[in-house]
Amino acid sequence: MGTGATGTCPTGAGADAARRGGHRPLAELYAGRDDSPLTVRVDRVATGLGARERRVAASAAHLGLAARLWSTTLGPAALHGRFPDLTPATLHWDGTLGAPDDLWWSGTATRPATVDALRAAVHEAHLVPLHAAFVRDGRISPRLLWGNAGSALAGALRELVRWARAHHRPEAAARAVTLVQGLLDHPDLAGTVRGPALRRTTCCLYYRCPAGGLCGDCVFDHPPRTGLERRPPAP
């Protein structure tokens, strides 16, 4: 992951440097033993966005992590029929670094590209405890977090289908669509996106940043507080 979307892990001297640095297994964050990396990440995002509300920065930080988790598993699953087993013990994170250097995978195992395997590896192993960590950091709606997770999954699918069509890999696009449809059937993710464009049904709050606007899949057609957002959103 430190070198691109497909995900690689450092070896040799690079791996030793990562171990000596600030990367820590996400299992430590999920267990509640050390929330400092998450606090640092949200603080950095808040500064970068100029966000006055911590929940706005937390949402942006969460969306970024959720997108990385989905993209680094869904891509290989669709293209190769297997994906890296990013267990919380082998996936290391440094909240002081930006993407792609913040994540480092020390594992080598892969899992078969099935809905159940992806759900266990990403949804259950990472997203559920990650959401709990963000709730510990500050006031943020669990519904917003699951909306982010659904939006991130839909975004990974859009990019993958676009790539597959450009590179004449229709079977990869079809596999990705099938996998995502199955993942979105879970009660946590059901209803988080809708319509053929997979437009989200909740807001990530980015519009509340000083220079923020509406995301491409935003539930709103117009920024809130203008009076226009009360119109039914477009499909």
PDB file of C-alpha atoms in Angstrom:
ATOM      1  CA  MET A   1       0.000   0.000   0.000  1.00  0.00           C
ATOM      2  CA  GLY A   2       2.888   2.312   0.561  1.00  0.00           C
ATOM      3  CA  THR A   3       3.668   2.303  -3.150  1.00  0.00           C
ATOM      4  CA  GLY A   4       0.295   2.490  -4.833  1.00  0.00           C
ATOM      5  CA  ALA A   5      -3.253   1.275  -5.175  1.00  0.00           C
ATOM      6  CA  THR A   6      -2.399  -2.376  -5.584  1.00  0.00           C
ATOM      7  CA  GLY A   7      -0.670  -2.539  -2.218  1.00  0.00           C
ATOM      8  CA  THR A   8       2.827  -3.726  -1.409  1.00  0.00           C
ATOM      9  CA  CYS A   9       4.660  -4.200   1.858  1.00  0.00           C
ATOM     10  CA  PRO A  10       8.241  -3.154   2.596  1.00  0.00           C
ATOM     11  CA  THR A  11      10.873  -5.859   2.843  1.00  0.00           C
ATOM     12  CA  GLY A  12      14.385  -5.930   4.210  1.00  0.00           C
ATOM     13  CA  ALA A  13      15.683  -2.525   5.332  1.00  0.00           C
ATOM     14  CA  GLY A  14      12.406  -0.871   4.400  1.00  0.00           C
ATOM     15  CA  ALA A  15      10.464  -3.191   6.658  1.00  0.00           C
ATOM     16  CA  ASP A  16      12.875  -2.599   9.544  1.00  0.00           C
ATOM     17  CA  ALA A  17      12.522   1.158   9.088  1.00  0.00           C
ATOM     18  CA  ALA A  18       8.743   0.851   9.209  1.00  0.00           C
ATOM     19  CA  ARG A  19       8.932  -1.171  12.419  1.00  0.00           C
ATOM     20  CA  ARG A  20      11.191   1.428  14.021  1.00  0.00           C
ATOM     21  CA  GLY A  21       8.987   4.281  12.893  1.00  0.00           C
ATOM     22  CA  GLY A  22       5.532   5.301  13.951  1.00  0.00           C
ATOM     23  CA  HIS A  23       3.622   2.481  12.275  1.00  0.00           C
ATOM     24  CA  ARG A  24       1.611   0.431  14.749  1.00  0.00           C
ATOM     25  CA  PRO A  25      -0.761  -2.489  14.129  1.00  0.00           C
ATOM     26  CA  LEU A  26      -4.328  -1.290  13.768  1.00  0.00           C
ATOM     27  CA  ALA A  27      -5.195  -4.032  16.263  1.00  0.00           C
ATOM     28  CA  GLU A  28      -3.806  -1.746  18.985  1.00  0.00           C
ATOM     29  CA  LEU A  29      -6.146   1.076  18.005  1.00  0.00           C
ATOM     30  CA  TYR A  30      -9.117  -1.248  17.730  1.00  0.00           C
ATOM     31  CA  ALA A  31      -8.433  -2.688  21.184  1.00  0.00           C
ATOM     32  CA  GLY A  32      -8.539   0.825  22.661  1.00  0.00           C
ATOM     33  CA  ARG A  33      -4.995   0.545  24.002  1.00  0.00           C
ATOM     34  CA  ASP A  34      -3.701   3.605  22.142  1.00  0.00           C
ATOM     35  CA  ASP A  35      -5.961   6.131  20.424  1.00  0.00           C
ATOM     36  CA  SER A  36      -3.189   8.670  19.869  1.00  0.00           C
ATOM     37  CA  PRO A  37      -2.612   7.835  16.159  1.00  0.00           C
ATOM     38  CA  LEU A  38      -6.280   8.511  15.443  1.00  0.00           C
ATOM     39  CA  THR A  39      -6.241  11.727  17.473  1.00  0.00           C
ATOM     40  CA  VAL A  40      -3.198  12.906  15.541  1.00  0.00           C
ATOM     41  CA  ARG A  41      -4.784  12.053  12.186  1.00  0.00           C
ATOM     42  CA  VAL A  42      -8.027  13.897  12.943  1.00  0.00           C
ATOM     43  CA  ASP A  43      -6.046  16.893  14.210  1.00  0.00           C
ATOM     44  CA  ARG A  44      -3.996  16.964  10.990  1.00  0.00           C
ATOM     45  CA  VAL A  45      -7.088  16.726   8.808  1.00  0.00           C
ATOM     46  CA  ALA A  46      -8.789  19.479  10.800  1.00  0.00           C
ATOM     47  CA  THR A  47      -5.805  21.762  10.256  1.00  0.00           C
ATOM     48  CA  GLY A  48      -5.590  20.958   6.553  1.00  0.00           C
ATOM     49  CA  LEU A  49      -9.290  21.567   5.937  1.00  0.00           C
ATOM     50  CA  GLY A  50      -9.613  24.457   8.335  1.00  0.00           C
ATOM     51  CA  ALA A  51     -12.482  22.542   9.920  1.00  0.00           C
ATOM     52  CA  ARG A  52     -13.881  24.233  13.027  1.00  0.00           C
ATOM     53  CA  GLU A  53     -15.898  21.159  14.048  1.00  0.00           C
ATOM     54  CA  ARG A  54     -14.002  18.047  15.016  1.00  0.00           C
ATOM     55  CA  ARG A  55     -16.711  15.770  13.631  1.00  0.00           C
ATOM     56  CA  VAL A  56     -16.143  17.254  10.155  1.00  0.00           C
ATOM     57  CA  ALA A  57     -12.434  16.413  10.274  1.00  0.00           C
ATOM     58  CA  ALA A  58     -13.195  13.013  11.780  1.00  0.00           C
ATOM     59  CA  SER A  59     -15.585  12.243   8.929  1.00  0.00           C
ATOM     60  CA  ALA A  60     -12.985  13.180   6.308  1.00  0.00           C
ATOM     61  CA  ALA A  61     -10.292  11.123   8.046  1.00  0.00           C
ATOM     62  CA  HIS A  62     -12.624   8.157   8.343  1.00  0.00           C
ATOM     63  CA  LEU A  63     -13.720   8.335   4.711  1.00  0.00           C
ATOM     64  CA  GLY A  64     -10.095   8.267   3.593  1.00  0.00           C
ATOM     65  CA  LEU A  65      -9.293   5.168   5.630  1.00  0.00           C
ATOM     66  CA  ALA A  66     -12.470   3.372   4.579  1.00  0.00           C
ATOM     67  CA  ALA A  67     -11.680   4.098   0.926  1.00  0.00           C
ATOM     68  CA  ARG A  68      -8.177   2.658   1.286  1.00  0.00           C
ATOM     69  CA  LEU A  69      -9.464  -0.509   2.962  1.00  0.00           C
ATOM     70  CA  TRP A  70     -12.070  -1.158   0.267  1.00  0.00           C
ATOM     71  CA  SER A  71      -9.894  -0.257  -2.720  1.00  0.00           C
ATOM     72  CA  THR A  72      -6.906  -2.381  -1.687  1.00  0.00           C
ATOM     73  CA  THR A  73      -9.108  -5.443  -1.310  1.00  0.00           C
ATOM     74  CA  LEU A  74     -11.788  -5.005  -3.970  1.00  0.00           C
ATOM     75  CA  GLY A  75      -9.298  -4.267  -6.747  1.00  0.00           C
ATOM     76  CA  PRO A  76      -7.270  -7.482  -6.408  1.00  0.00           C
ATOM     77  CA  ALA A  77     -10.459  -9.455  -5.730  1.00  0.00           C
ATOM     78  CA  ALA A  78     -11.996  -8.316  -9.014  1.00  0.00           C
ATOM     79  CA  LEU A  79      -8.834  -8.574 -11.087  1.00  0.00           C
ATOM     80  CA  HIS A  80      -7.223 -11.706  -9.694  1.00  0.00           C
ATOM     81  CA  GLY A  81      -9.870 -13.587  -7.750  1.00  0.00           C
ATOM     82  CA  ARG A  82      -8.007 -13.149  -4.449  1.00  0.00           C
ATOM     83  CA  PHE A  83      -7.147 -10.221  -2.193  1.00  0.00           C
ATOM     84  CA  PRO A  84      -4.579  -9.500   0.552  1.00  0.00           C
ATOM     85  CA  ASP A  85      -5.643 -10.591   4.020  1.00  0.00           C
ATOM     86  CA  LEU A  86      -5.253  -7.229   5.745  1.00  0.00           C
ATOM     87  CA  THR A  87      -5.724  -8.406   9.300  1.00  0.00           C
ATOM     88  CA  PRO A  88      -5.610  -5.759  12.061  1.00  0.00           C
ATOM     89  CA  ALA A  89      -2.446  -7.427  13.355  1.00  0.00           C
ATOM     90  CA  THR A  90      -0.607  -7.207  10.012  1.00  0.00           C
ATOM     91  CA  LEU A  91      -1.921  -3.852   8.778  1.00  0.00           C
ATOM     92  CA  HIS A  92       0.152  -1.088  10.370  1.00  0.00           C
ATOM     93  CA  TRP A  93      -0.825   2.584  10.464  1.00  0.00           C
ATOM     94  CA  ASP A  94       0.948   5.855  11.250  1.00  0.00           C
ATOM     95  CA  GLY A  95      -1.503   8.690  11.811  1.00  0.00           C
ATOM     96  CA  THR A  96       1.198  11.323  11.341  1.00  0.00           C
ATOM     97  CA  LEU A  97       1.745  10.366   7.700  1.00  0.00           C
ATOM     98  CA  GLY A  98      -0.438  10.951   4.670  1.00  0.00           C
ATOM     99  CA  ALA A  99      -1.511   8.435   2.053  1.00  0.00           C
ATOM    100  CA  PRO A 100      -0.024   6.215   0.798  1.00  0.00           C
ATOM    101  CA  ASP A 101       2.786   6.111   3.358  1.00  0.00           C
ATOM    102  CA  ASP A 102       0.548   5.864   6.412  1.00  0.00           C
ATOM    103  CA  LEU A 103      -0.373   2.215   5.817  1.00  0.00           C
ATOM    104  CA  TRP A 104       2.061  -0.695   5.740  1.00  0.00           C
ATOM    105  CA  TRP A 105       1.138  -4.359   5.412  1.00  0.00           C
ATOM    106  CA  SER A 106       3.451  -6.956   6.910  1.00  0.00           C
ATOM    107  CA  GLY A 107       1.439  -9.976   5.821  1.00  0.00           C
ATOM    108  CA  THR A 108       1.632 -12.307   2.843  1.00  0.00           C
ATOM    109  CA  ALA A 109      -1.619 -14.291   3.046  1.00  0.00           C
ATOM    110  CA  THR A 110      -4.481 -13.853   0.595  1.00  0.00           C
ATOM    111  CA  ARG A 111      -8.166 -14.738   0.701  1.00  0.00           C
ATOM    112  CA  PRO A 112     -10.604 -15.863  -2.011  1.00  0.00           C
ATOM    113  CA  ALA A 113     -12.692 -13.198  -3.713  1.00  0.00           C
ATOM    114  CA  THR A 114     -16.064 -13.927  -2.155  1.00  0.00           C
ATOM    115  CA  VAL A 115     -18.581 -11.614  -0.527  1.00  0.00           C
ATOM    116  CA  ASP A 116     -18.261 -13.455   2.774  1.00  0.00           C
ATOM    117  CA  ALA A 117     -14.463 -13.237   2.763  1.00  0.00           C
ATOM    118  CA  LEU A 118     -14.449  -9.520   1.911  1.00  0.00           C
ATOM    119  CA  ARG A 119     -17.082  -8.805   4.543  1.00  0.00           C
ATOM    120  CA  ALA A 120     -15.096 -10.656   7.199  1.00  0.00           C
ATOM    121  CA  ALA A 121     -11.781  -9.059   6.215  1.00  0.00           C
ATOM    122  CA  VAL A 122     -12.904  -5.433   5.823  1.00  0.00           C
ATOM    123  CA  HIS A 123     -16.352  -4.866   7.274  1.00  0.00           C
ATOM    124  CA  GLU A 124     -16.061  -6.987  10.391  1.00  0.00           C
ATOM    125  CA  ALA A 125     -12.321  -6.954  11.061  1.00  0.00           C
ATOM    126  CA  HIS A 126     -11.743  -3.248  10.357  1.00  0.00           C
ATOM    127  CA  LEU A 127     -14.807  -1.070   9.881  1.00  0.00           C
ATOM    128  CA  VAL A 128     -16.715  -2.154  12.985  1.00  0.00           C
ATOM    129  CA  PRO A 129     -13.815  -1.514  15.422  1.00  0.00           C
ATOM    130  CA  LEU A 130     -12.669   1.539  13.435  1.00  0.00           C
ATOM    131  CA  HIS A 131     -16.085   3.118  13.892  1.00  0.00           C
ATOM    132  CA  ALA A 132     -15.879   2.469  17.626  1.00  0.00           C
ATOM    133  CA  ALA A 133     -12.493   4.219  17.710  1.00  0.00           C
ATOM    134  CA  PHE A 134     -13.882   7.280  15.934  1.00  0.00           C
ATOM    135  CA  VAL A 135     -16.767   7.427  18.390  1.00  0.00           C
ATOM    136  CA  ARG A 136     -14.244   7.404  21.231  1.00  0.00           C
ATOM    137  CA  ASP A 137     -12.419  10.320  19.602  1.00  0.00           C
ATOM    138  CA  GLY A 138     -15.469  12.582  19.657  1.00  0.00           C
ATOM    139  CA  ARG A 139     -19.127  13.079  18.871  1.00  0.00           C
ATOM    140  CA  ILE A 140     -19.904  11.619  15.464  1.00  0.00           C
ATOM    141  CA  SER A 141     -22.943   9.784  14.161  1.00  0.00           C
ATOM    142  CA  PRO A 142     -22.583   6.038  13.529  1.00  0.00           C
ATOM    143  CA  ARG A 143     -25.025   6.524  10.639  1.00  0.00           C
ATOM    144  CA  LEU A 144     -22.631   9.030   9.086  1.00  0.00           C
ATOM    145  CA  LEU A 145     -19.734   6.575   9.479  1.00  0.00           C
ATOM    146  CA  TRP A 146     -21.632   3.763   7.761  1.00  0.00           C
ATOM    147  CA  GLY A 147     -22.654   6.244   5.075  1.00  0.00           C
ATOM    148  CA  ASN A 148     -18.970   6.971   4.547  1.00  0.00           C
ATOM    149  CA  ALA A 149     -18.225   3.244   4.355  1.00  0.00           C
ATOM    150  CA  GLY A 150     -20.927   2.725   1.732  1.00  0.00           C
ATOM    151  CA  SER A 151     -19.773   5.759  -0.240  1.00  0.00           C
ATOM    152  CA  ALA A 152     -16.159   4.554  -0.121  1.00  0.00           C
ATOM    153  CA  LEU A 153     -17.182   1.126  -1.392  1.00  0.00           C
ATOM    154  CA  ALA A 154     -19.225   2.673  -4.197  1.00  0.00           C
ATOM    155  CA  GLY A 155     -16.304   4.943  -5.103  1.00  0.00           C
ATOM    156  CA  ALA A 156     -13.931   1.979  -5.287  1.00  0.00           C
ATOM    157  CA  LEU A 157     -16.397   0.226  -7.582  1.00  0.00           C
ATOM    158  CA  ARG A 158     -16.710   3.243  -9.900  1.00  0.00           C
ATOM    159  CA  GLU A 159     -12.963   3.555 -10.314  1.00  0.00           C
ATOM    160  CA  LEU A 160     -12.515  -0.160 -10.839  1.00  0.00           C
ATOM    161  CA  VAL A 161     -15.272  -0.381 -13.453  1.00  0.00           C
ATOM    162  CA  ARG A 162     -13.830   2.659 -15.250  1.00  0.00           C
ATOM    163  CA  TRP A 163     -10.379   1.044 -15.297  1.00  0.00           C
ATOM    164  CA  ALA A 164     -11.721  -2.336 -16.384  1.00  0.00           C
ATOM    165  CA  ARG A 165     -13.605  -0.823 -19.309  1.00  0.00           C
ATOM    166  CA  ALA A 166     -10.596   1.206 -20.417  1.00  0.00           C
ATOM    167  CA  HIS A 167      -8.397  -1.904 -20.303  1.00  0.00           C
ATOM    168  CA  HIS A 168     -10.948  -4.281 -21.836  1.00  0.00           C
ATOM    169  CA  ARG A 169     -11.457  -6.361 -18.703  1.00  0.00           C
ATOM    170  CA  PRO A 170     -15.250  -6.822 -18.644  1.00  0.00           C
ATOM    171  CA  GLU A 171     -14.985  -9.884 -16.428  1.00  0.00           C
ATOM    172  CA  ALA A 172     -13.246  -7.833 -13.729  1.00  0.00           C
ATOM    173  CA  ALA A 173     -15.962  -5.174 -13.834  1.00  0.00           C
ATOM    174  CA  ALA A 174     -18.682  -7.820 -13.622  1.00  0.00           C
ATOM    175  CA  ARG A 175     -16.990  -9.518 -10.672  1.00  0.00           C
ATOM    176  CA  ALA A 176     -16.611  -6.187  -8.872  1.00  0.00           C
ATOM    177  CA  VAL A 177     -20.288  -5.326  -9.368  1.00  0.00           C
ATOM    178  CA  THR A 178     -21.374  -8.712  -8.014  1.00  0.00           C
ATOM    179  CA  LEU A 179     -19.125  -8.414  -4.970  1.00  0.00           C
ATOM    180  CA  VAL A 180     -20.264  -4.897  -4.137  1.00  0.00           C
ATOM    181  CA  GLN A 181     -23.928  -5.788  -4.521  1.00  0.00           C
ATOM    182  CA  GLY A 182     -23.416  -8.571  -2.004  1.00  0.00           C
ATOM    183  CA  LEU A 183     -21.509  -6.341   0.422  1.00  0.00           C
ATOM    184  CA  LEU A 184     -24.201  -3.662   0.281  1.00  0.00           C
ATOM    185  CA  ASP A 185     -26.834  -6.211   1.318  1.00  0.00           C
ATOM    186  CA  HIS A 186     -25.535  -6.157   4.896  1.00  0.00           C
ATOM    187  CA  PRO A 187     -27.790  -4.222   7.310  1.00  0.00           C
ATOM    188  CA  ASP A 188     -24.949  -1.833   8.211  1.00  0.00           C
ATOM    189  CA  LEU A 189     -24.481  -0.795   4.576  1.00  0.00           C
ATOM    190  CA  ALA A 190     -27.946  -1.339   3.126  1.00  0.00           C
ATOM    191  CA  GLY A 191     -29.480   1.981   2.097  1.00  0.00           C
ATOM    192  CA  THR A 192     -26.238   3.954   2.397  1.00  0.00           C
ATOM    193  CA  VAL A 193     -26.196   4.504  -1.380  1.00  0.00           C
ATOM    194  CA  ARG A 194     -29.016   4.431  -3.901  1.00  0.00           C
ATOM    195  CA  GLY A 195     -29.804   4.485  -7.581  1.00  0.00           C
ATOM    196  CA  PRO A 196     -27.691   3.455 -10.582  1.00  0.00           C
ATOM    197  CA  ALA A 197     -25.125   6.126  -9.693  1.00  0.00           C
ATOM    198  CA  LEU A 198     -24.834   4.777  -6.119  1.00  0.00           C
ATOM    199  CA  ARG A 199     -25.443   8.216  -4.690  1.00  0.00           C
ATOM    200  CA  ARG A 200     -25.080   8.364  -0.916  1.00  0.00           C
ATOM    201  CA  THR A 201     -28.080   8.937   1.354  1.00  0.00           C
ATOM    202  CA  THR A 202     -26.215  10.744   4.142  1.00  0.00           C
ATOM    203  CA  CYS A 203     -23.836  13.707   4.121  1.00  0.00           C
ATOM    204  CA  CYS A 204     -20.139  13.472   5.001  1.00  0.00           C
ATOM    205  CA  LEU A 205     -20.197  17.122   6.259  1.00  0.00           C
ATOM    206  CA  TYR A 206     -17.458  18.313   3.893  1.00  0.00           C
ATOM    207  CA  TYR A 207     -19.604  21.290   2.927  1.00  0.00           C
ATOM    208  CA  ARG A 208     -19.076  22.630   6.469  1.00  0.00           C
ATOM    209  CA  CYS A 209     -15.373  23.297   5.800  1.00  0.00           C
ATOM    210  CA  PRO A 210     -14.509  26.929   4.960  1.00  0.00           C
ATOM    211  CA  ALA A 211     -13.606  26.010   1.365  1.00  0.00           C
ATOM    212  CA  GLY A 212     -15.792  22.925   1.218  1.00  0.00           C
ATOM    213  CA  GLY A 213     -18.492  22.110  -1.278  1.00  0.00           C
ATOM    214  CA  LEU A 214     -20.584  19.148  -2.318  1.00  0.00           C
ATOM    215  CA  CYS A 215     -18.987  15.810  -3.136  1.00  0.00           C
ATOM    216  CA  GLY A 216     -19.735  14.113  -6.436  1.00  0.00           C
ATOM    217  CA  ASP A 217     -22.079  11.610  -4.773  1.00  0.00           C
ATOM    218  CA  CYS A 218     -23.532  14.032  -2.205  1.00  0.00           C
ATOM    219  CA  VAL A 219     -27.058  13.490  -0.955  1.00  0.00           C
ATOM    220  CA  PHE A 220     -27.698  17.211  -1.510  1.00  0.00           C
ATOM    221  CA  ASP A 221     -28.198  18.973  -4.826  1.00  0.00           C
ATOM    222  CA  HIS A 222     -27.397  22.322  -3.207  1.00  0.00           C
ATOM    223  CA  PRO A 223     -25.393  23.239  -0.100  1.00  0.00           C
ATOM    224  CA  PRO A 224     -27.503  23.162   3.077  1.00  0.00           C
ATOM    225  CA  ARG A 225     -28.665  26.432   4.621  1.00  0.00           C
ATOM    226  CA  THR A 226     -29.507  27.878   1.200  1.00  0.00           C
ATOM    227  CA  GLY A 227     -33.115  26.689   1.290  1.00  0.00           C
ATOM    228  CA  LEU A 228     -32.576  24.801  -1.971  1.00  0.00           C
ATOM    229  CA  GLU A 229     -31.514  21.571  -0.311  1.00  0.00           C
ATOM    230  CA  ARG A 230     -35.147  20.863   0.542  1.00  0.00           C
ATOM    231  CA  ARG A 231     -35.775  19.923  -3.060  1.00  0.00           C
ATOM    232  CA  PRO A 232     -35.886  16.172  -3.678  1.00  0.00           C
ATOM    233  CA  PRO A 233     -32.338  15.059  -4.488  1.00  0.00           C
ATOM    234  CA  ALA A 234     -31.622  13.932  -8.036  1.00  0.00           C
ATOM    235  CA  PRO A 235     -31.342  10.184  -8.660  1.00  0.00           C
TER     236      PRO A 235
END
